[in-house]
């Protein structure tokens, strides 16, 4: 658990943390199967993002829907751990194709993320009847809490990075990102003996727009309209091109 906590603070991607988490669960709870199901598609579809024990071909695939009457949908509805000792005695729950194809009999699942911004579900599964204890649930919830913190850290870093590299009005890449991308392109062109092109457009008399009230709204409206037209008319003909704004 301590190793997972350290990884959550230093990992470059959430996938690394998820992979370590399912390993920790499988070993800590002595189960054959464990997984992290992540919400995607307007938070309705559950994708198998990481797992232990599952057959090849399932990873990265949608394996559930929060709208179906399954044990995972119950986790989202109740915001509480859901324990199933024997699926054959729980007819109210539809067993997913993933679980049915692997002969899963018992399961315990907990929510990852907060009530307002859930990340997904963390689960442990067995092919034999298993009565998961309160200690088992606490262990699983502890891992889920670490994943929740890692996801929040990842989202925060993404927001800060985006804010640092994009114009606050138009959300276009700013001068810093342009410089970085240009240096990368120049290095690539130099290594492969290729050429690159840089298109610079100057908006005439734009100072007058800044001087007229309401300046902020007019500037935002014009720049967004200009960037939209540029992207629509020029970029489809130039794969790999990007648009940047510099005040």
CSV table of C-alpha atoms in Angstrom, one decimal, residues 51-180:
chain,number,residue,atom,x,y,z
A,51,UNK,CA,-6.9,-5.7,-14.3
A,52,UNK,CA,-5.4,-8.9,-13.1
A,53,UNK,CA,-6.6,-12.4,-14.3
A,54,UNK,CA,-8.8,-11.3,-17.2
A,55,UNK,CA,-8.4,-13.0,-20.6
A,56,UNK,CA,-6.6,-11.1,-23.4
A,57,UNK,CA,-8.8,-8.8,-25.5
A,58,UNK,CA,-10.8,-7.4,-22.6
A,59,UNK,CA,-8.4,-4.6,-21.6
A,60,UNK,CA,-9.5,-1.2,-22.7
A,61,UNK,CA,-12.9,-2.4,-23.7
A,62,UNK,CA,-16.3,-1.2,-22.4
A,63,UNK,CA,-17.6,-3.8,-20.0
A,64,UNK,CA,-20.6,-2.2,-18.4
A,65,UNK,CA,-23.1,0.6,-18.3
A,66,UNK,CA,-24.1,2.7,-15.3
A,67,UNK,CA,-27.7,2.6,-16.6
A,68,UNK,CA,-28.0,-1.2,-16.3
A,69,UNK,CA,-29.1,-2.9,-13.1
A,70,UNK,CA,-25.7,-4.3,-12.3
A,71,UNK,CA,-23.7,-4.5,-9.1
A,72,UNK,CA,-21.4,-1.7,-10.4
A,73,UNK,CA,-24.3,0.6,-11.2
A,74,UNK,CA,-25.5,0.0,-7.6
A,75,UNK,CA,-22.1,1.3,-6.4
A,76,UNK,CA,-22.8,4.6,-8.2
A,77,UNK,CA,-26.3,4.8,-6.9
A,78,UNK,CA,-25.6,4.1,-3.3
A,79,UNK,CA,-22.0,5.5,-3.1
A,80,UNK,CA,-21.4,2.5,-0.9
A,81,UNK,CA,-19.4,-0.7,-1.3
A,82,UNK,CA,-21.4,-3.5,-2.8
A,83,UNK,CA,-20.6,-7.1,-1.7
A,84,UNK,CA,-21.9,-10.1,-3.5
A,85,UNK,CA,-21.1,-13.4,-1.8
A,86,UNK,CA,-22.8,-15.5,-4.5
A,87,UNK,CA,-24.2,-14.1,-7.8
A,88,UNK,CA,-26.7,-17.0,-8.0
A,89,UNK,CA,-28.4,-15.7,-4.9
A,90,UNK,CA,-28.6,-12.1,-6.1
A,91,UNK,CA,-31.1,-12.3,-9.1
A,92,UNK,CA,-31.7,-8.5,-8.9
A,93,UNK,CA,-28.3,-7.9,-10.4
A,94,UNK,CA,-27.4,-8.6,-14.0
A,95,UNK,CA,-24.0,-10.2,-14.2
A,96,UNK,CA,-21.9,-8.5,-16.9
A,97,UNK,CA,-20.5,-10.5,-19.8
A,98,UNK,CA,-17.0,-9.9,-18.4
A,99,UNK,CA,-17.8,-11.6,-15.1
A,100,UNK,CA,-20.0,-14.4,-16.6
A,101,UNK,CA,-17.3,-15.3,-19.2
A,102,UNK,CA,-14.7,-15.8,-16.4
A,103,UNK,CA,-17.0,-17.7,-14.0
A,104,UNK,CA,-17.0,-15.0,-11.3
A,105,UNK,CA,-19.1,-16.1,-8.3
A,106,UNK,CA,-18.3,-13.5,-5.6
A,107,UNK,CA,-17.3,-9.8,-5.8
A,108,UNK,CA,-16.7,-6.7,-3.8
A,109,UNK,CA,-16.7,-3.2,-5.5
A,110,UNK,CA,-16.1,0.3,-4.2
A,111,UNK,CA,-16.4,3.8,-5.7
A,112,UNK,CA,-13.3,5.6,-6.9
A,113,UNK,CA,-13.6,9.4,-6.7
A,114,UNK,CA,-16.0,11.7,-5.0
A,115,UNK,CA,-19.8,11.9,-5.2
A,116,UNK,CA,-19.7,14.9,-7.6
A,117,UNK,CA,-16.9,13.6,-9.7
A,118,UNK,CA,-16.7,9.8,-9.7
A,119,UNK,CA,-13.7,8.2,-11.5
A,120,UNK,CA,-15.0,4.7,-11.7
A,121,UNK,CA,-15.1,1.4,-9.7
A,122,UNK,CA,-12.5,-0.7,-8.1
A,123,UNK,CA,-13.2,-4.4,-7.6
A,124,UNK,CA,-12.0,-7.8,-6.4
A,125,UNK,CA,-13.5,-11.0,-7.7
A,126,UNK,CA,-13.4,-14.8,-7.0
A,127,UNK,CA,-14.5,-17.9,-8.9
A,128,UNK,CA,-15.5,-19.5,-5.7
A,129,UNK,CA,-17.9,-18.4,-3.0
A,130,UNK,CA,-16.1,-15.8,-0.9
A,131,UNK,CA,-17.5,-13.9,2.1
A,132,UNK,CA,-15.6,-10.7,1.9
A,133,UNK,CA,-15.1,-9.2,5.4
A,134,UNK,CA,-15.3,-5.7,6.7
A,135,UNK,CA,-11.5,-5.7,6.8
A,136,UNK,CA,-11.4,-6.7,3.1
A,137,UNK,CA,-13.7,-3.8,2.3
A,138,UNK,CA,-11.6,-1.3,4.3
A,139,UNK,CA,-8.5,-2.5,2.4
A,140,UNK,CA,-10.2,-2.0,-0.9
A,141,UNK,CA,-11.5,1.4,0.1
A,142,UNK,CA,-8.0,2.4,1.1
A,143,UNK,CA,-6.7,1.6,-2.3
A,144,UNK,CA,-9.7,3.4,-3.9
A,145,UNK,CA,-8.9,6.5,-1.8
A,146,UNK,CA,-5.3,6.5,-3.2
A,147,UNK,CA,-6.6,6.3,-6.7
A,148,UNK,CA,-9.0,9.1,-6.1
A,149,UNK,CA,-6.2,11.4,-4.9
A,150,UNK,CA,-4.0,10.3,-7.9
A,151,UNK,CA,-6.8,11.2,-10.3
A,152,UNK,CA,-7.4,14.6,-8.7
A,153,UNK,CA,-3.7,15.3,-8.8
A,154,UNK,CA,-3.6,14.3,-12.5
A,155,UNK,CA,-6.6,16.6,-13.4
A,156,UNK,CA,-5.1,19.5,-11.5
A,157,UNK,CA,-1.8,19.1,-13.3
A,158,UNK,CA,-3.6,19.0,-16.6
A,159,UNK,CA,-5.6,22.2,-15.8
A,160,UNK,CA,-2.5,24.0,-14.7
A,161,UNK,CA,-0.5,22.9,-17.8
A,162,UNK,CA,-3.4,24.0,-20.0
A,163,UNK,CA,-3.7,27.4,-18.3
A,164,UNK,CA,0.1,28.0,-18.7
A,165,UNK,CA,0.2,27.1,-22.4
A,166,UNK,CA,-3.1,28.6,-23.7
A,167,UNK,CA,-4.6,32.1,-24.1
A,168,UNK,CA,-7.2,32.7,-21.4
A,169,UNK,CA,-9.6,34.4,-23.8
A,170,UNK,CA,-9.6,32.2,-26.9
A,171,UNK,CA,-8.2,29.0,-25.4
A,172,UNK,CA,-5.7,28.8,-28.3
A,173,UNK,CA,-2.1,27.8,-27.7
A,174,UNK,CA,-0.1,30.8,-26.5
A,175,UNK,CA,3.5,32.0,-27.3
A,176,UNK,CA,5.1,29.6,-24.9
A,177,UNK,CA,3.5,26.5,-26.5
A,178,UNK,CA,4.2,27.9,-30.0
A,179,UNK,CA,7.9,28.3,-29.1
A,180,UNK,CA,8.0,24.7,-27.8
